[in-house]
mmCIF file with all atom_site columns, C-alpha atoms in Angstrom:
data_model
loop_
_atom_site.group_PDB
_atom_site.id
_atom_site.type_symbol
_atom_site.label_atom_id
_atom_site.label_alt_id
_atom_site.label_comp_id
_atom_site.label_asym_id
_atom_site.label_entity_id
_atom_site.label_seq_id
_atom_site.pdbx_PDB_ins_code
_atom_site.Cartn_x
_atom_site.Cartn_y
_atom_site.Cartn_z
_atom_site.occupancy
_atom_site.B_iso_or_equiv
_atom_site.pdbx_formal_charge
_atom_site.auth_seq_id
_atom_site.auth_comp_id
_atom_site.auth_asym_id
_atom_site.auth_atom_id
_atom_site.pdbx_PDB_model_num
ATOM 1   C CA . UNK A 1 1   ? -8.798  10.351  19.837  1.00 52.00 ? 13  UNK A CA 1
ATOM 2   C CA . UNK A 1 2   ? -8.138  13.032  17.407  1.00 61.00 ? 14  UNK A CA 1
ATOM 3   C CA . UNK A 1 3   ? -4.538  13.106  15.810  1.00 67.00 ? 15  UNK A CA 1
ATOM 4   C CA . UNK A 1 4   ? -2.985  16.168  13.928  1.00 73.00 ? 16  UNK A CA 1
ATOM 5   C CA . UNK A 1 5   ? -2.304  14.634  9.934   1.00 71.00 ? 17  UNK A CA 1
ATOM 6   C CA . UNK A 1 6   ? 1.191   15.679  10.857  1.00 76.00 ? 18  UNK A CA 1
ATOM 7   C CA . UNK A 1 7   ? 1.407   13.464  14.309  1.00 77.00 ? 19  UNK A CA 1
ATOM 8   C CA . UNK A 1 8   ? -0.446  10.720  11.807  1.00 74.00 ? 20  UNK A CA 1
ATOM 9   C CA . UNK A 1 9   ? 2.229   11.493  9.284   1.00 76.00 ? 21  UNK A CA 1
ATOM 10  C CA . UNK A 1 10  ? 5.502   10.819  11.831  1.00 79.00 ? 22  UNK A CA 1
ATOM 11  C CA . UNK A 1 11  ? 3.537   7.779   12.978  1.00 80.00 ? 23  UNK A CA 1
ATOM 12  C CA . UNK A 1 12  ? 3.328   6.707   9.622   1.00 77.00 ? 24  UNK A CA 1
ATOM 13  C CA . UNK A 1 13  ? 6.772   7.284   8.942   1.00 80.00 ? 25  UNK A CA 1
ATOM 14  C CA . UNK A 1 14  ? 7.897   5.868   12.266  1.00 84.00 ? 26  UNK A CA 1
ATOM 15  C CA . UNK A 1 15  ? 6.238   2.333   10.876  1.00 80.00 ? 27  UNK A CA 1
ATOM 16  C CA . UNK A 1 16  ? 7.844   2.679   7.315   1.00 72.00 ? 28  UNK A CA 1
ATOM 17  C CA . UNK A 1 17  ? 10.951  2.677   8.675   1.00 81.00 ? 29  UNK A CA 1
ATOM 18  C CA . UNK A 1 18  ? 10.451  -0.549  11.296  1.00 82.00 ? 30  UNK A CA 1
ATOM 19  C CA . UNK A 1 19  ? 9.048   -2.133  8.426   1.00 75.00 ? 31  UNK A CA 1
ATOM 20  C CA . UNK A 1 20  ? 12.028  -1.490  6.378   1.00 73.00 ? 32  UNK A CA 1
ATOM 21  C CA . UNK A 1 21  ? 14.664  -2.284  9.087   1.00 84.00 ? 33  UNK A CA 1
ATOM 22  C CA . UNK A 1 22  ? 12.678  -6.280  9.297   1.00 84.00 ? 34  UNK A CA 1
ATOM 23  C CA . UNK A 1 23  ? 10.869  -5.269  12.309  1.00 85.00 ? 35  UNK A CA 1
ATOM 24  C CA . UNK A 1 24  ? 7.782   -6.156  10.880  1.00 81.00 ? 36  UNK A CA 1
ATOM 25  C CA . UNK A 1 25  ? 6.010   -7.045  14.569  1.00 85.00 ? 37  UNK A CA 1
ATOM 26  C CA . UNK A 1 26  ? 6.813   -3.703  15.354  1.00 86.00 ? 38  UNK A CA 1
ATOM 27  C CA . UNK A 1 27  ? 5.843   -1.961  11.731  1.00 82.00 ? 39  UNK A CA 1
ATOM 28  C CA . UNK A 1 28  ? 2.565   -3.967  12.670  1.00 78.00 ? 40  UNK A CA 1
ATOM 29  C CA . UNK A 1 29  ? 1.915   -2.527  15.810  1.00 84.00 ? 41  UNK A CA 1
ATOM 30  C CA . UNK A 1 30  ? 2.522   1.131   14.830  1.00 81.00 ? 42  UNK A CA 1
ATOM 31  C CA . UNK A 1 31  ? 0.323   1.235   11.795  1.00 78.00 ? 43  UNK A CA 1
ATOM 32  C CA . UNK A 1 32  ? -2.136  -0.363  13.524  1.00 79.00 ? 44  UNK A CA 1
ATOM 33  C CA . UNK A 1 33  ? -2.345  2.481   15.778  1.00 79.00 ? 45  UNK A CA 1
ATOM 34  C CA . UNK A 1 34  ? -1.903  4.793   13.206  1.00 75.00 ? 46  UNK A CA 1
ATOM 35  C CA . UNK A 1 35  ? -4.984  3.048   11.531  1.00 74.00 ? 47  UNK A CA 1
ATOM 36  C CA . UNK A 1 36  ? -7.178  3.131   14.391  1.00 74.00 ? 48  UNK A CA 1
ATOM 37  C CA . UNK A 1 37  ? -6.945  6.901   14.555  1.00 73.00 ? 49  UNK A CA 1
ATOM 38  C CA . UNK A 1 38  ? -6.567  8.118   11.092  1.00 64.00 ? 50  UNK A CA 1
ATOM 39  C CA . UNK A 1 39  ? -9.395  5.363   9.577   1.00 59.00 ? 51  UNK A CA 1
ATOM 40  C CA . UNK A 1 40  ? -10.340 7.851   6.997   1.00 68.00 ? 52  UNK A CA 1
ATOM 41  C CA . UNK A 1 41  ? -7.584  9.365   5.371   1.00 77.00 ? 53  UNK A CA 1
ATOM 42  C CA . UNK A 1 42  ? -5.996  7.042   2.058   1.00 84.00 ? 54  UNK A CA 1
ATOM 43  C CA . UNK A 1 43  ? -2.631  8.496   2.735   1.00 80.00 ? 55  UNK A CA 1
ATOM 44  C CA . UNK A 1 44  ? -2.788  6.498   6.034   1.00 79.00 ? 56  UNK A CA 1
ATOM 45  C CA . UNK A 1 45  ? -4.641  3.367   4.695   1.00 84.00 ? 57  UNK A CA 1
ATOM 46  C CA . UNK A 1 46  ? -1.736  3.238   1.815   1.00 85.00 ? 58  UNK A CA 1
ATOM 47  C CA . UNK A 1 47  ? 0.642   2.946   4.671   1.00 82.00 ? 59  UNK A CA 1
ATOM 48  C CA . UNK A 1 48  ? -1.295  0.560   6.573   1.00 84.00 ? 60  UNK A CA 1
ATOM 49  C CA . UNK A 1 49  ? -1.488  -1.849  3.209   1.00 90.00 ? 61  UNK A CA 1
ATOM 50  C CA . UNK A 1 50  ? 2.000   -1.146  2.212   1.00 86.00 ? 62  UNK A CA 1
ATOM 51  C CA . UNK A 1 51  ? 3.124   -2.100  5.580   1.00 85.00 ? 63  UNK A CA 1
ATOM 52  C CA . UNK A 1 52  ? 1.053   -5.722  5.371   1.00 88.00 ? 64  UNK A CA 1
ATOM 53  C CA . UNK A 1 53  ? 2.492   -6.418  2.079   1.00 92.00 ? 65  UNK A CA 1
ATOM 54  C CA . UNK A 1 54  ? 5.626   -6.349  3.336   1.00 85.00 ? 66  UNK A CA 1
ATOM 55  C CA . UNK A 1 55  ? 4.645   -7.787  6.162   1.00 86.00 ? 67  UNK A CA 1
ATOM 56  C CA . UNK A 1 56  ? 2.973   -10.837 3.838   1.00 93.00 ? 68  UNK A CA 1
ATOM 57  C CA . UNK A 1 57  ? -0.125  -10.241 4.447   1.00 94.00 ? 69  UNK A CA 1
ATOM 58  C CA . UNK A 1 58  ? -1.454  -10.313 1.357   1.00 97.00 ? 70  UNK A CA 1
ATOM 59  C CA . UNK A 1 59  ? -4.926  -10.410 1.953   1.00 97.00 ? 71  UNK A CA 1
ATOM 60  C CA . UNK A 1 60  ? -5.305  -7.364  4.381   1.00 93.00 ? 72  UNK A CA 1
ATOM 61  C CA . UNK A 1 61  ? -3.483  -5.081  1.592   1.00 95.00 ? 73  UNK A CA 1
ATOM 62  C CA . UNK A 1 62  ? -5.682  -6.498  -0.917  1.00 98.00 ? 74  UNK A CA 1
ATOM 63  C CA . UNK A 1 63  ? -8.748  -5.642  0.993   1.00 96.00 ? 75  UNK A CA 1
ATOM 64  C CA . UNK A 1 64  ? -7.864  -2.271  1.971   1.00 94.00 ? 76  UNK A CA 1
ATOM 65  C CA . UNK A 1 65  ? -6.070  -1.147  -1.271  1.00 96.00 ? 77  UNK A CA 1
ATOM 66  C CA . UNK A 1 66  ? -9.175  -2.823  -3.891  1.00 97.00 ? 78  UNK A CA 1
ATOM 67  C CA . UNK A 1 67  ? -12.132 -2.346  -1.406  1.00 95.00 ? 79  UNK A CA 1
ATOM 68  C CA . UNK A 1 68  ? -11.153 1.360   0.353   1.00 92.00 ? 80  UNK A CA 1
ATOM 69  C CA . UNK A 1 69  ? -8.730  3.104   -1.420  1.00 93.00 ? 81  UNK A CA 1
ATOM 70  C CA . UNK A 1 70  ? -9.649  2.331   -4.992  1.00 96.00 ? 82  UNK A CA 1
ATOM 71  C CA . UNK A 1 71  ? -13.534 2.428   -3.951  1.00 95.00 ? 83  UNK A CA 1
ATOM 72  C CA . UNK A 1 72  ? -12.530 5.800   -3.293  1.00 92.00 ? 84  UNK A CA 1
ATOM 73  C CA . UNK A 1 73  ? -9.722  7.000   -5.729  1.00 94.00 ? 85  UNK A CA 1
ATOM 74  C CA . UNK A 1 74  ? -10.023 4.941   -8.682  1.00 96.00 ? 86  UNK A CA 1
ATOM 75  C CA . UNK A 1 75  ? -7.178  6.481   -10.192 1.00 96.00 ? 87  UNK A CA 1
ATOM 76  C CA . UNK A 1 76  ? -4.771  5.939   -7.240  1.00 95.00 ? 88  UNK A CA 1
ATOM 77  C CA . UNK A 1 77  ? -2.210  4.664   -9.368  1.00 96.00 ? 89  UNK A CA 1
ATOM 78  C CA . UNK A 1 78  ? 0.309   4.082   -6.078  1.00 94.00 ? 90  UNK A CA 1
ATOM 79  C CA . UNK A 1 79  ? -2.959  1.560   -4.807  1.00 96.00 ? 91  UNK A CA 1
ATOM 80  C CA . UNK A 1 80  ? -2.698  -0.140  -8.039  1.00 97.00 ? 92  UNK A CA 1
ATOM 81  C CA . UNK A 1 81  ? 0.974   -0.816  -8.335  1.00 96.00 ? 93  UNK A CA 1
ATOM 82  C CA . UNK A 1 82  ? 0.656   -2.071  -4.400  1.00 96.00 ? 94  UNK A CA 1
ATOM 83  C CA . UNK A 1 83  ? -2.341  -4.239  -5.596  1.00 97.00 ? 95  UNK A CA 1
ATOM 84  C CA . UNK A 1 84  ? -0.238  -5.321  -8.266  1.00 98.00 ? 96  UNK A CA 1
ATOM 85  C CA . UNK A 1 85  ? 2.269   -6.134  -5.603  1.00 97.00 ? 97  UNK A CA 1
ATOM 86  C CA . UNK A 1 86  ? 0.211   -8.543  -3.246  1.00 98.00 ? 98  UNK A CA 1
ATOM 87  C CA . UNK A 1 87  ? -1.648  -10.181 -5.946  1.00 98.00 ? 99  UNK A CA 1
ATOM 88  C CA . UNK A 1 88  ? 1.975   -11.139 -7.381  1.00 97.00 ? 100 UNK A CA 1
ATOM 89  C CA . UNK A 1 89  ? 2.824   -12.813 -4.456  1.00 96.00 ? 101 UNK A CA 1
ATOM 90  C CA . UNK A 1 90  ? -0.565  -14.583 -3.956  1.00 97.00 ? 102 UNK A CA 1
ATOM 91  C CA . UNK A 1 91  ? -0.162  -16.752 -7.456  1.00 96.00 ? 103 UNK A CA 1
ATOM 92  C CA . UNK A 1 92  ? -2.443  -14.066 -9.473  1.00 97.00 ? 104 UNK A CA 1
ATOM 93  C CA . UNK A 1 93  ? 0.092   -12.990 -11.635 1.00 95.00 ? 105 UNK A CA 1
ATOM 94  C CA . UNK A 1 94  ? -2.534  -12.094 -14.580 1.00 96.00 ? 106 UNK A CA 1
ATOM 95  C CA . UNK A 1 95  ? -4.289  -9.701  -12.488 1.00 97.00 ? 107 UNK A CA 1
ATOM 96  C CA . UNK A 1 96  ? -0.988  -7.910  -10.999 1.00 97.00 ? 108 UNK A CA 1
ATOM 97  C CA . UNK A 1 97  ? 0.142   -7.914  -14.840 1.00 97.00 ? 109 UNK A CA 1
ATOM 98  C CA . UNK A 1 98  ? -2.794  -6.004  -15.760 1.00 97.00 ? 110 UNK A CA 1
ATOM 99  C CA . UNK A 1 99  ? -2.595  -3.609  -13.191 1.00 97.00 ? 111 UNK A CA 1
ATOM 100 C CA . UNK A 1 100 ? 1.453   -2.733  -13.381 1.00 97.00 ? 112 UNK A CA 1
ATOM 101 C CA . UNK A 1 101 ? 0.878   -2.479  -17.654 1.00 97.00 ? 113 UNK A CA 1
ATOM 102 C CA . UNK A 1 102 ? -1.762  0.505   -16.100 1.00 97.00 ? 114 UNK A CA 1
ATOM 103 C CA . UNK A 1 103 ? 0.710   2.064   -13.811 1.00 97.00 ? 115 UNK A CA 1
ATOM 104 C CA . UNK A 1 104 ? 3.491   1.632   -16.486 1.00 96.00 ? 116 UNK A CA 1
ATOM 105 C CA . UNK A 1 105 ? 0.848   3.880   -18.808 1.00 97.00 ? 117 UNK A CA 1
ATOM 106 C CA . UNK A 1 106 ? -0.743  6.291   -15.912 1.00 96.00 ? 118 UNK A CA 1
ATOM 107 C CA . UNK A 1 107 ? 1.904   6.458   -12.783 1.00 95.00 ? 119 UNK A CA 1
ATOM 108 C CA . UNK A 1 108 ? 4.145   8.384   -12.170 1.00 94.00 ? 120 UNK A CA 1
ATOM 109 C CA . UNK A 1 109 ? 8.403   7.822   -12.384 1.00 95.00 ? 121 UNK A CA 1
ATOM 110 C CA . UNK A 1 110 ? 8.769   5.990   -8.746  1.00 92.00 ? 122 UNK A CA 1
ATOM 111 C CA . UNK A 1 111 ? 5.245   3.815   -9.666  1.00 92.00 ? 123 UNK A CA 1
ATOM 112 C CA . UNK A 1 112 ? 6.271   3.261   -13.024 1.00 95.00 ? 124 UNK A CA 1
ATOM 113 C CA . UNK A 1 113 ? 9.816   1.944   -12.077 1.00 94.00 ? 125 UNK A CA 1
ATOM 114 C CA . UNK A 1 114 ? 8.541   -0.510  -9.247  1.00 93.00 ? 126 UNK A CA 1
ATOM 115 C CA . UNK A 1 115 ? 5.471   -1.966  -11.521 1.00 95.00 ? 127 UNK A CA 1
ATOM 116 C CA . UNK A 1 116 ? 8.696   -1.898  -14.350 1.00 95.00 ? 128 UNK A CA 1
ATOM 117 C CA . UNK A 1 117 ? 10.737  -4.356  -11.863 1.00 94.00 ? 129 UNK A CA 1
ATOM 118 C CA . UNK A 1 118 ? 7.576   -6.676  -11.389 1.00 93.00 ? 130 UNK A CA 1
ATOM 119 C CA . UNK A 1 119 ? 6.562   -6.950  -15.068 1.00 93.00 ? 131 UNK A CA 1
ATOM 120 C CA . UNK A 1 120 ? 10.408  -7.836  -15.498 1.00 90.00 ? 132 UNK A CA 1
ATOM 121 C CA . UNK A 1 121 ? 10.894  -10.364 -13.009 1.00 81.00 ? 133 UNK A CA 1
#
């Protein structure tokens, strides 16, 4: 099936906002779809791995964010603080530090103040 980046887009934003309301099942469902149609673009994979941190699935996120997005954009600095994110939450606190000290030095106001809020915590 081929999807407009715009459809992709309201799909994408149509997940975010499940996701954010605690309808995680449903978040889930959505970006999967979304996922399944837009497979190569990072915009979509970020919200597909920003959706399964918040969903708590840590390991998903960490795959797609270290082994797609940052395979392909090693500067994604938004990847990075999300990486930083699940690997917090998984016990690997070293690794998450190192990567929201880089998005402290590289990202950009809305990365730097959510990597500030971990490295604080």
């Amino acid at each position: 099936m081929q999807a407009s980046v715009e459809l992709l887009q309201l799909m994408s934003q149509t997940g975010y906002m499940a996701c954010f309301k605690g309808d995680i099942k449903r978040s889930q469902l959505i970006m999967e779809g979304v996922e399944a149609i837009g497979v190569e673009q990072i915009p979509i994979k970020m919200g597909v791995a920003i959706a399964k941190v918040y969903a708590g699935d840590y390991d998903y996120a960490i795959d797609i964010l270290r082994n797609q997005i940052l395979q392909l954009e090693p500067e994604h600095m938004s990847a990075k603080c999300f990486l930083g994110i699940a690997l917090s939450q998984k016990g690997e606190v070293d690794e998450a530090k190192a990567f929201f000290e880089e998005v402290m030095r590289l990202g950009n106001q809305d990365e730097r103040s959510i990597a500030s809020a971990y490295l604080n915590s």
